Amino acid sequence: MTTSQLGRARRRIGLVIGSAVATLSLVACGGVETNDGDQPSGEGITLEIVGNTNGQDATEALVEAYEAENPNVNFTTSYAPVDQLQTALRTRLGAGNAPDLFAAWPGDGSSMATVPLAQAGLAAPISDQDWLTRVPESLRPLLGYEGESYLWSAGVGIIGTIYNERVFEENNVAIPETWSELLDTCTQFESLGIAPMALGNQTPWITQLISYAIATTVAFGEEPELAEMMLTGERTFSNSGWRETLERYMLLEETGCFNDNVNGTTVEQAISMLADGDAAMMVTVSPHYGQVLDASEGRATFGMFPFPAAEDPDDLVIPAGIAQGFMASPTSDHLDIAKDFLAFIGQQEQSEAFAEAGDLIPFGSEDPAELDPILQPFAQLINDDRAMPYPDQQWPNAEVQPTHFAVIQQLFAGTTSIDQALQTLDDAYND
Amino acid sequence: MHGAAAPTLNRGHHKRRAGRTILPTIWFTIPALVVYLIIVIYPALSGAAYAFTDWSGVGEQLRFVGLENFRKVFTDAQSLAALRNAVALTIFIVFVQNGVGLVLALGVHSKIKSRNVLRTIFFAPAVVSPVVIAFLWKYLFDPRPEEGINAVLGFIGLDFLRQNWLGDPSIALWSIGIMIVWQLAGYSMVIFLAGLQGVPQELHEAASIDGAGGLRRFRSITLPLLAPAITICTLLSVIGGLKLFDQVFALTGGGPGYATETPSTVIYKEAFVYGNYGYSTAIALVLAVVVAAVALVQLKWLRGKEVEA
């Protein structure tokens, strides 16, 4: 069967199902008059937007602001957690039933990332929008594909170390600034019966955070072009800094840096350990800072510092990835309005509000002093060009990232070796 | 002549009656049949075509790859490991869930006063969504010593039985099995209870008069007459076990590593995470054939062993 035959078959079934459903609806309603959308014809236009539960309040605020400026436009919004969101959106996109605007991720490396969606013609280009000029040139390619931009994002999320200030102060432990100091800090807390770092590897995506926090310094710090070298085959996981990354990850485990049974601990349990003072630190994404504060209910104060992956702090390179954003569907009946919405939320005021709600560093924030204090040291490093995107955003297919989750769980379970883990990653990369 | 003509008239009358009865029945079923064909049969058959392509699940780009996806199903270590997990879990569920269900059924079939309340309590988990059950058990399976099952074990002095329930690859699969047995043993109980209520009391009375004890009566009267219920329970357990998805996905997501992957979680990941829709469809087709074949063989074998009172 050829592409066009299958395409025609899909369109036919879509038409048949659509007709059947329409007929049944009319029968069920007894011939009630219908209008497109929620509004009576001529009174307004309704667009659908599907987003991430984590950013629900911030998204609603953007929608309200746009509706206030455009009284004839209304939005229906729905949200889901990341895993369900990606599945549901992918299914809808595959079935030719895309929402007008939907959540998507930068770069490549996942099924809802910009590159595969743009390749499949499922994203509308927005290259002419003004806000793109605020995005650093080094990051802009991650919003697009082959020179065109497709994704709106509010800014950059970082991976860092959230720490319980009360636990550090009560036990007179200093914040580690180098790799050796980090190992010493682990030993100190372990001897006090406090888990040095809470790690919830039962939640798959959490497994990658420490790996990235090490790799950006150890693997990419020494070879800044590593991602491109891996694409050309010059480097692989097995013969690059990824080997030392995994070795250091396991060294942390051997040193006693983590809570017991990390593979059986969820991210929620890890957050609770940090909030309760059962753990001193947690390496995670900046949006988790607010969740830790909520879980703590005021029993402690918390700060955030860059993960000290380097022996010399001047060599530190932090992971800072473009955050999940929104795309417009090229098949939208109201594509112009969908693009206009993206241009609207790309305005500095709107983007900054969205970024602040999600503990992101907005594009174009030249003065770190204006940011949330926990983000300031990270913003300084970004401005000093000592940050690089999350490695998965530059992986060539959607299989590498989940394989990375799985091999790290296997390493902690002792069911694979570092050699085997690297080989498995290479196999997934070349698949 | 008159006597010979009467049957002919009657036959014609019956024919017309039969025609009037059948035709409207067919017409009434047609709308449902059309919807079923459109919503279920046609998508299933047309979906099967993707098993011979490399379609990613989105867009129009795809290539015909022949039987390549099916070859991969039988050589891919992850798919084969998932099948082994599903078989192990199915065997566990078939024996433990139905064993516990039978014991519960025998218990609430007695004349104890609280039997109706107990029946409701034991059956209640079966009507709750598997995903909700999985999230509840996620808390019970907390690996910390002061939480969930580990806390209870510590409280009753069985600290040595504390486990990393979902994080230890050698235990995680059986943790899922325990949760499923807890949820569905009540379902088996209801089926066995229906079977027990069909066992004639006279047979038990006659056997008692002949001197048969409780165990002998259970083995020689109750168990053989429960065979139809056993057939249904084990058949449902085998089918459910081989295509297990919700509980595994919500509880472990197939991890740690790939330790609890089942064919259904692999199908899901290949289609919606990795973007290998064609390969995913091939696994789904193979799974459908395997489940149907196992179920048919099992049904035929168990039916042959059934007896009537």
CSV table of N, CA and C in Angstrom, one decimal, chain A residues 1-3 6-7 9-11 13 16-17 20 24 83 87 90-91 93-94 111 119-120 122 202 261 263-266 269 272-273 398-399 402-403 406 409-410 413 415 431, chain B residues 35 38-39 42-43 49-50 53 55-62 64 72 138-139 141-144 146 164 166-167 169 251-252 255-258 268 271-276:
chain,number,residue,atom,x,y,z
A,1,MET,N,0.8,-1.2,0.0
A,1,MET,CA,0.0,0.0,0.0
A,1,MET,C,0.9,1.3,0.0
A,2,THR,N,0.6,2.2,-0.8
A,2,THR,CA,1.4,3.4,-0.9
A,2,THR,C,1.0,4.4,0.1
A,3,THR,N,1.8,5.5,0.2
A,3,THR,CA,1.5,6.5,1.2
A,3,THR,C,0.2,7.2,0.9
A,6,LEU,N,-2.9,4.9,1.7
A,6,LEU,CA,-3.2,4.9,3.1
A,6,LEU,C,-3.7,6.2,3.6
A,7,GLY,N,-3.2,7.3,3.0
A,7,GLY,CA,-3.7,8.6,3.4
A,7,GLY,C,-5.1,8.7,3.0
A,9,ALA,N,-7.2,6.3,2.5
A,9,ALA,CA,-8.0,5.4,3.4
A,9,ALA,C,-8.3,6.0,4.7
A,10,ARG,N,-7.3,6.7,5.3
A,10,ARG,CA,-7.5,7.4,6.6
A,10,ARG,C,-8.6,8.5,6.4
A,11,ARG,N,-8.5,9.3,5.3
A,11,ARG,CA,-9.4,10.4,5.1
A,11,ARG,C,-10.8,9.8,4.9
A,13,ILE,N,-12.1,6.9,6.1
A,13,ILE,CA,-12.6,6.5,7.4
A,13,ILE,C,-13.0,7.6,8.3
A,16,VAL,N,-16.3,8.9,6.9
A,16,VAL,CA,-17.4,8.0,7.2
A,16,VAL,C,-17.7,8.1,8.7
A,17,ILE,N,-16.7,8.1,9.6
A,17,ILE,CA,-17.0,8.2,11.0
A,17,ILE,C,-17.6,9.6,11.3
A,20,ALA,N,-21.2,9.5,10.2
A,20,ALA,CA,-22.0,8.7,11.1
A,20,ALA,C,-22.3,9.4,12.4
A,24,LEU,N,-25.8,10.5,13.8
A,24,LEU,CA,-26.3,10.1,15.1
A,24,LEU,C,-26.6,11.3,16.0
A,83,ASP,N,2.8,13.0,30.7
A,83,ASP,CA,2.7,11.7,30.0
A,83,ASP,C,1.4,11.5,29.2
A,87,THR,N,0.6,11.6,24.9
A,87,THR,CA,-0.1,10.5,24.3
A,87,THR,C,-1.4,11.0,23.6
A,90,ARG,N,-0.6,13.3,20.6
A,90,ARG,CA,0.0,12.5,19.5
A,90,ARG,C,-1.1,11.8,18.8
A,91,THR,N,-2.0,11.2,19.5
A,91,THR,CA,-3.1,10.5,18.9
A,91,THR,C,-4.0,11.4,18.1
A,93,LEU,N,-3.2,14.3,16.8
A,93,LEU,CA,-2.5,14.8,15.6
A,93,LEU,C,-2.4,13.7,14.6
A,94,GLY,N,-2.2,12.5,15.0
A,94,GLY,CA,-2.2,11.4,14.0
A,94,GLY,C,-3.5,11.2,13.4
A,111,SER,N,8.4,12.4,21.0
A,111,SER,CA,7.4,12.3,20.0
A,111,SER,C,6.6,13.6,19.8
A,119,GLN,N,8.5,18.2,10.8
A,119,GLN,CA,8.8,17.3,9.6
A,119,GLN,C,7.5,16.7,9.1
A,120,ALA,N,6.6,16.4,10.0
A,120,ALA,CA,5.3,15.8,9.6
A,120,ALA,C,4.3,16.8,9.2
A,122,LEU,N,2.9,19.2,10.9
A,122,LEU,CA,1.8,19.3,11.9
A,122,LEU,C,2.0,20.6,12.8
A,202,GLN,N,11.8,6.3,40.7
A,202,GLN,CA,10.6,5.5,40.2
A,202,GLN,C,9.8,6.3,39.2
A,261,ASN,N,16.6,2.9,48.4
A,261,ASN,CA,15.6,2.4,47.5
A,261,ASN,C,15.2,3.5,46.5
A,263,ASN,N,15.0,3.5,43.3
A,263,ASN,CA,14.1,3.0,42.2
A,263,ASN,C,12.7,2.8,42.7
A,264,GLY,N,12.5,2.7,44.0
A,264,GLY,CA,11.1,2.5,44.5
A,264,GLY,C,10.5,3.8,45.0
A,265,THR,N,11.2,4.9,44.9
A,265,THR,CA,10.8,6.2,45.4
A,265,THR,C,10.3,7.1,44.3
A,266,THR,N,9.1,7.7,44.4
A,266,THR,CA,8.6,8.5,43.4
A,266,THR,C,9.0,10.0,43.6
A,269,GLN,N,7.4,11.5,46.6
A,269,GLN,CA,8.0,11.1,47.9
A,269,GLN,C,9.3,11.8,48.1
A,272,SER,N,8.6,15.2,49.3
A,272,SER,CA,8.2,15.2,50.7
A,272,SER,C,9.3,15.0,51.6
A,273,MET,N,10.3,14.2,51.2
A,273,MET,CA,11.5,13.9,52.1
A,273,MET,C,12.3,15.2,52.3
A,398,ALA,N,13.0,9.6,19.3
A,398,ALA,CA,12.3,9.6,20.5
A,398,ALA,C,12.6,8.4,21.4
A,399,GLU,N,13.5,7.5,21.0
A,399,GLU,CA,13.8,6.3,21.7
A,399,GLU,C,14.9,6.5,22.7
A,402,PRO,N,13.7,7.7,26.7
A,402,PRO,CA,13.2,6.7,27.6
A,402,PRO,C,14.2,5.5,27.8
A,403,THR,N,15.1,5.3,26.8
A,403,THR,CA,16.2,4.3,27.1
A,403,THR,C,17.1,4.8,28.2
A,406,ALA,N,15.6,4.1,31.4
A,406,ALA,CA,15.6,2.7,31.8
A,406,ALA,C,17.0,2.2,32.2
A,409,GLN,N,17.8,3.3,35.7
A,409,GLN,CA,17.1,2.5,36.7
A,409,GLN,C,17.8,1.1,36.8
A,410,GLN,N,18.2,0.6,35.7
A,410,GLN,CA,18.9,-0.7,35.7
A,410,GLN,C,20.3,-0.6,36.4
A,413,ALA,N,19.6,-0.7,40.0
A,413,ALA,CA,19.1,-2.0,40.4
A,413,ALA,C,20.2,-3.0,40.3
A,415,THR,N,21.3,-4.4,37.5
A,415,THR,CA,21.0,-5.4,36.5
A,415,THR,C,21.8,-5.1,35.2
A,431,ASP,N,19.1,3.7,16.2
A,431,ASP,CA,17.9,3.0,15.7
A,431,ASP,C,17.1,3.7,14.6
B,35,VAL,N,-22.8,0.8,13.1
B,35,VAL,CA,-21.9,1.5,14.0
B,35,VAL,C,-20.7,0.7,14.5
B,38,ILE,N,-18.2,0.3,11.7
B,38,ILE,CA,-17.5,1.5,11.4
B,38,ILE,C,-16.5,1.8,12.6
B,39,ILE,N,-17.0,1.7,13.8
B,39,ILE,CA,-16.2,2.1,15.0
B,39,ILE,C,-15.2,1.0,15.4
B,42,TYR,N,-13.9,-2.0,11.1
B,42,TYR,CA,-13.1,-1.3,10.0
B,42,TYR,C,-11.8,-0.7,10.5
B,43,PRO,N,-11.8,0.1,11.6
B,43,PRO,CA,-10.6,0.6,12.1
B,43,PRO,C,-9.6,-0.5,12.5
B,49,ALA,N,-3.2,-2.9,8.6
B,49,ALA,CA,-2.4,-2.6,7.5
B,49,ALA,C,-1.1,-1.9,7.9
B,50,TYR,N,-1.2,-1.1,8.9
B,50,TYR,CA,0.0,-0.3,9.4
B,50,TYR,C,1.1,-1.2,9.9
B,53,THR,N,4.0,-1.4,7.6
B,53,THR,CA,4.6,-0.1,7.2
B,53,THR,C,5.5,0.4,8.4
B,55,TRP,N,5.1,3.5,9.6
B,55,TRP,CA,4.4,4.8,9.9
B,55,TRP,C,4.8,5.2,11.4
B,56,SER,N,5.0,6.5,11.6
B,56,SER,CA,5.4,7.0,12.9
B,56,SER,C,4.2,7.3,13.8
B,57,GLY,N,3.0,7.3,13.2
B,57,GLY,CA,1.9,7.6,14.0
B,57,GLY,C,1.4,9.0,13.7
B,58,VAL,N,2.2,9.9,13.1
B,58,VAL,CA,1.7,11.2,12.7
B,58,VAL,C,2.2,11.5,11.3
B,59,GLY,N,1.5,12.3,10.6
B,59,GLY,CA,1.9,12.7,9.2
B,59,GLY,C,1.6,11.7,8.2
B,60,GLU,N,1.9,11.9,7.0
B,60,GLU,CA,1.6,11.1,5.9
B,60,GLU,C,2.7,10.2,5.4
B,61,GLN,N,3.9,10.4,6.0
B,61,GLN,CA,5.1,9.7,5.5
B,61,GLN,C,5.1,8.2,6.0
B,62,LEU,N,5.1,7.3,5.1
B,62,LEU,CA,5.2,5.9,5.5
B,62,LEU,C,5.7,5.0,4.4
B,64,PHE,N,6.2,0.9,2.9
B,64,PHE,CA,5.8,-0.5,3.1
B,64,PHE,C,7.1,-1.3,3.4
B,72,LYS,N,10.8,-8.6,13.6
B,72,LYS,CA,11.4,-7.9,14.8
B,72,LYS,C,10.7,-8.3,16.1
B,138,LYS,N,0.4,2.5,45.1
B,138,LYS,CA,1.7,3.1,45.0
B,138,LYS,C,2.1,3.7,46.4
B,139,TYR,N,1.2,4.2,47.1
B,139,TYR,CA,1.5,4.7,48.5
B,139,TYR,C,1.7,3.5,49.4
B,141,PHE,N,3.0,0.7,48.6
B,141,PHE,CA,4.3,0.1,48.3
B,141,PHE,C,5.5,1.1,48.5
B,142,ASP,N,5.3,2.2,49.3
B,142,ASP,CA,6.3,3.1,49.6
B,142,ASP,C,7.5,2.3,50.2
B,143,PRO,N,8.7,2.5,49.7
B,143,PRO,CA,9.8,1.7,50.2
B,143,PRO,C,10.3,2.1,51.6
B,144,ARG,N,9.9,3.3,52.1
B,144,ARG,CA,10.4,3.8,53.4
B,144,ARG,C,9.9,2.9,54.5
B,146,GLU,N,8.9,3.5,57.4
B,146,GLU,CA,7.8,4.0,58.3
B,146,GLU,C,6.5,4.3,57.5
B,164,ASN,N,11.7,-3.3,49.0
B,164,ASN,CA,11.6,-2.2,48.0
B,164,ASN,C,10.7,-2.7,46.9
B,166,LEU,N,8.5,-1.8,44.6
B,166,LEU,CA,8.5,-1.5,43.2
B,166,LEU,C,9.8,-1.2,42.6
B,167,GLY,N,10.8,-1.0,43.4
B,167,GLY,CA,12.2,-0.6,42.9
B,167,GLY,C,13.1,-1.8,42.7
B,169,PRO,N,13.9,-5.1,40.9
B,169,PRO,CA,13.4,-5.8,39.7
B,169,PRO,C,13.0,-7.2,39.9
B,251,LEU,N,1.4,1.7,37.9
B,251,LEU,CA,2.2,1.3,39.1
B,251,LEU,C,3.7,1.5,38.8
B,252,THR,N,4.2,0.9,37.7
B,252,THR,CA,5.7,0.9,37.5
B,252,THR,C,6.1,1.5,36.2
B,255,GLY,N,8.9,-0.3,34.6
B,255,GLY,CA,10.3,-0.4,35.2
B,255,GLY,C,10.3,-1.2,36.5
B,256,PRO,N,11.4,-1.2,37.3
B,256,PRO,CA,12.6,-0.5,36.9
B,256,PRO,C,13.3,-1.1,35.7
B,257,GLY,N,13.9,-0.2,34.9
B,257,GLY,CA,14.5,-0.7,33.7
B,257,GLY,C,13.3,-1.2,32.8
B,258,TYR,N,13.4,-2.5,32.4
B,258,TYR,CA,12.3,-3.1,31.6
B,258,TYR,C,11.7,-4.3,32.4
B,268,TYR,N,2.1,0.2,23.7
B,268,TYR,CA,1.9,1.6,24.0
B,268,TYR,C,3.1,2.5,23.8
B,271,ALA,N,4.1,2.8,20.1
B,271,ALA,CA,3.3,3.7,19.3
B,271,ALA,C,3.3,5.1,19.7
B,272,PHE,N,3.3,5.4,21.0
B,272,PHE,CA,3.0,6.8,21.5
B,272,PHE,C,4.3,7.4,22.0
B,273,VAL,N,5.3,6.7,22.4
B,273,VAL,CA,6.5,7.3,22.9
B,273,VAL,C,7.6,7.3,21.9
B,274,TYR,N,7.9,6.1,21.3
B,274,TYR,CA,9.0,6.0,20.4
B,274,TYR,C,8.6,6.4,18.9
B,275,GLY,N,7.2,6.4,18.7
B,275,GLY,CA,6.8,6.8,17.3
B,275,GLY,C,7.0,5.7,16.3
B,276,ASN,N,7.0,4.4,16.8
B,276,ASN,CA,7.0,3.3,15.9
B,276,ASN,C,5.6,2.6,15.8
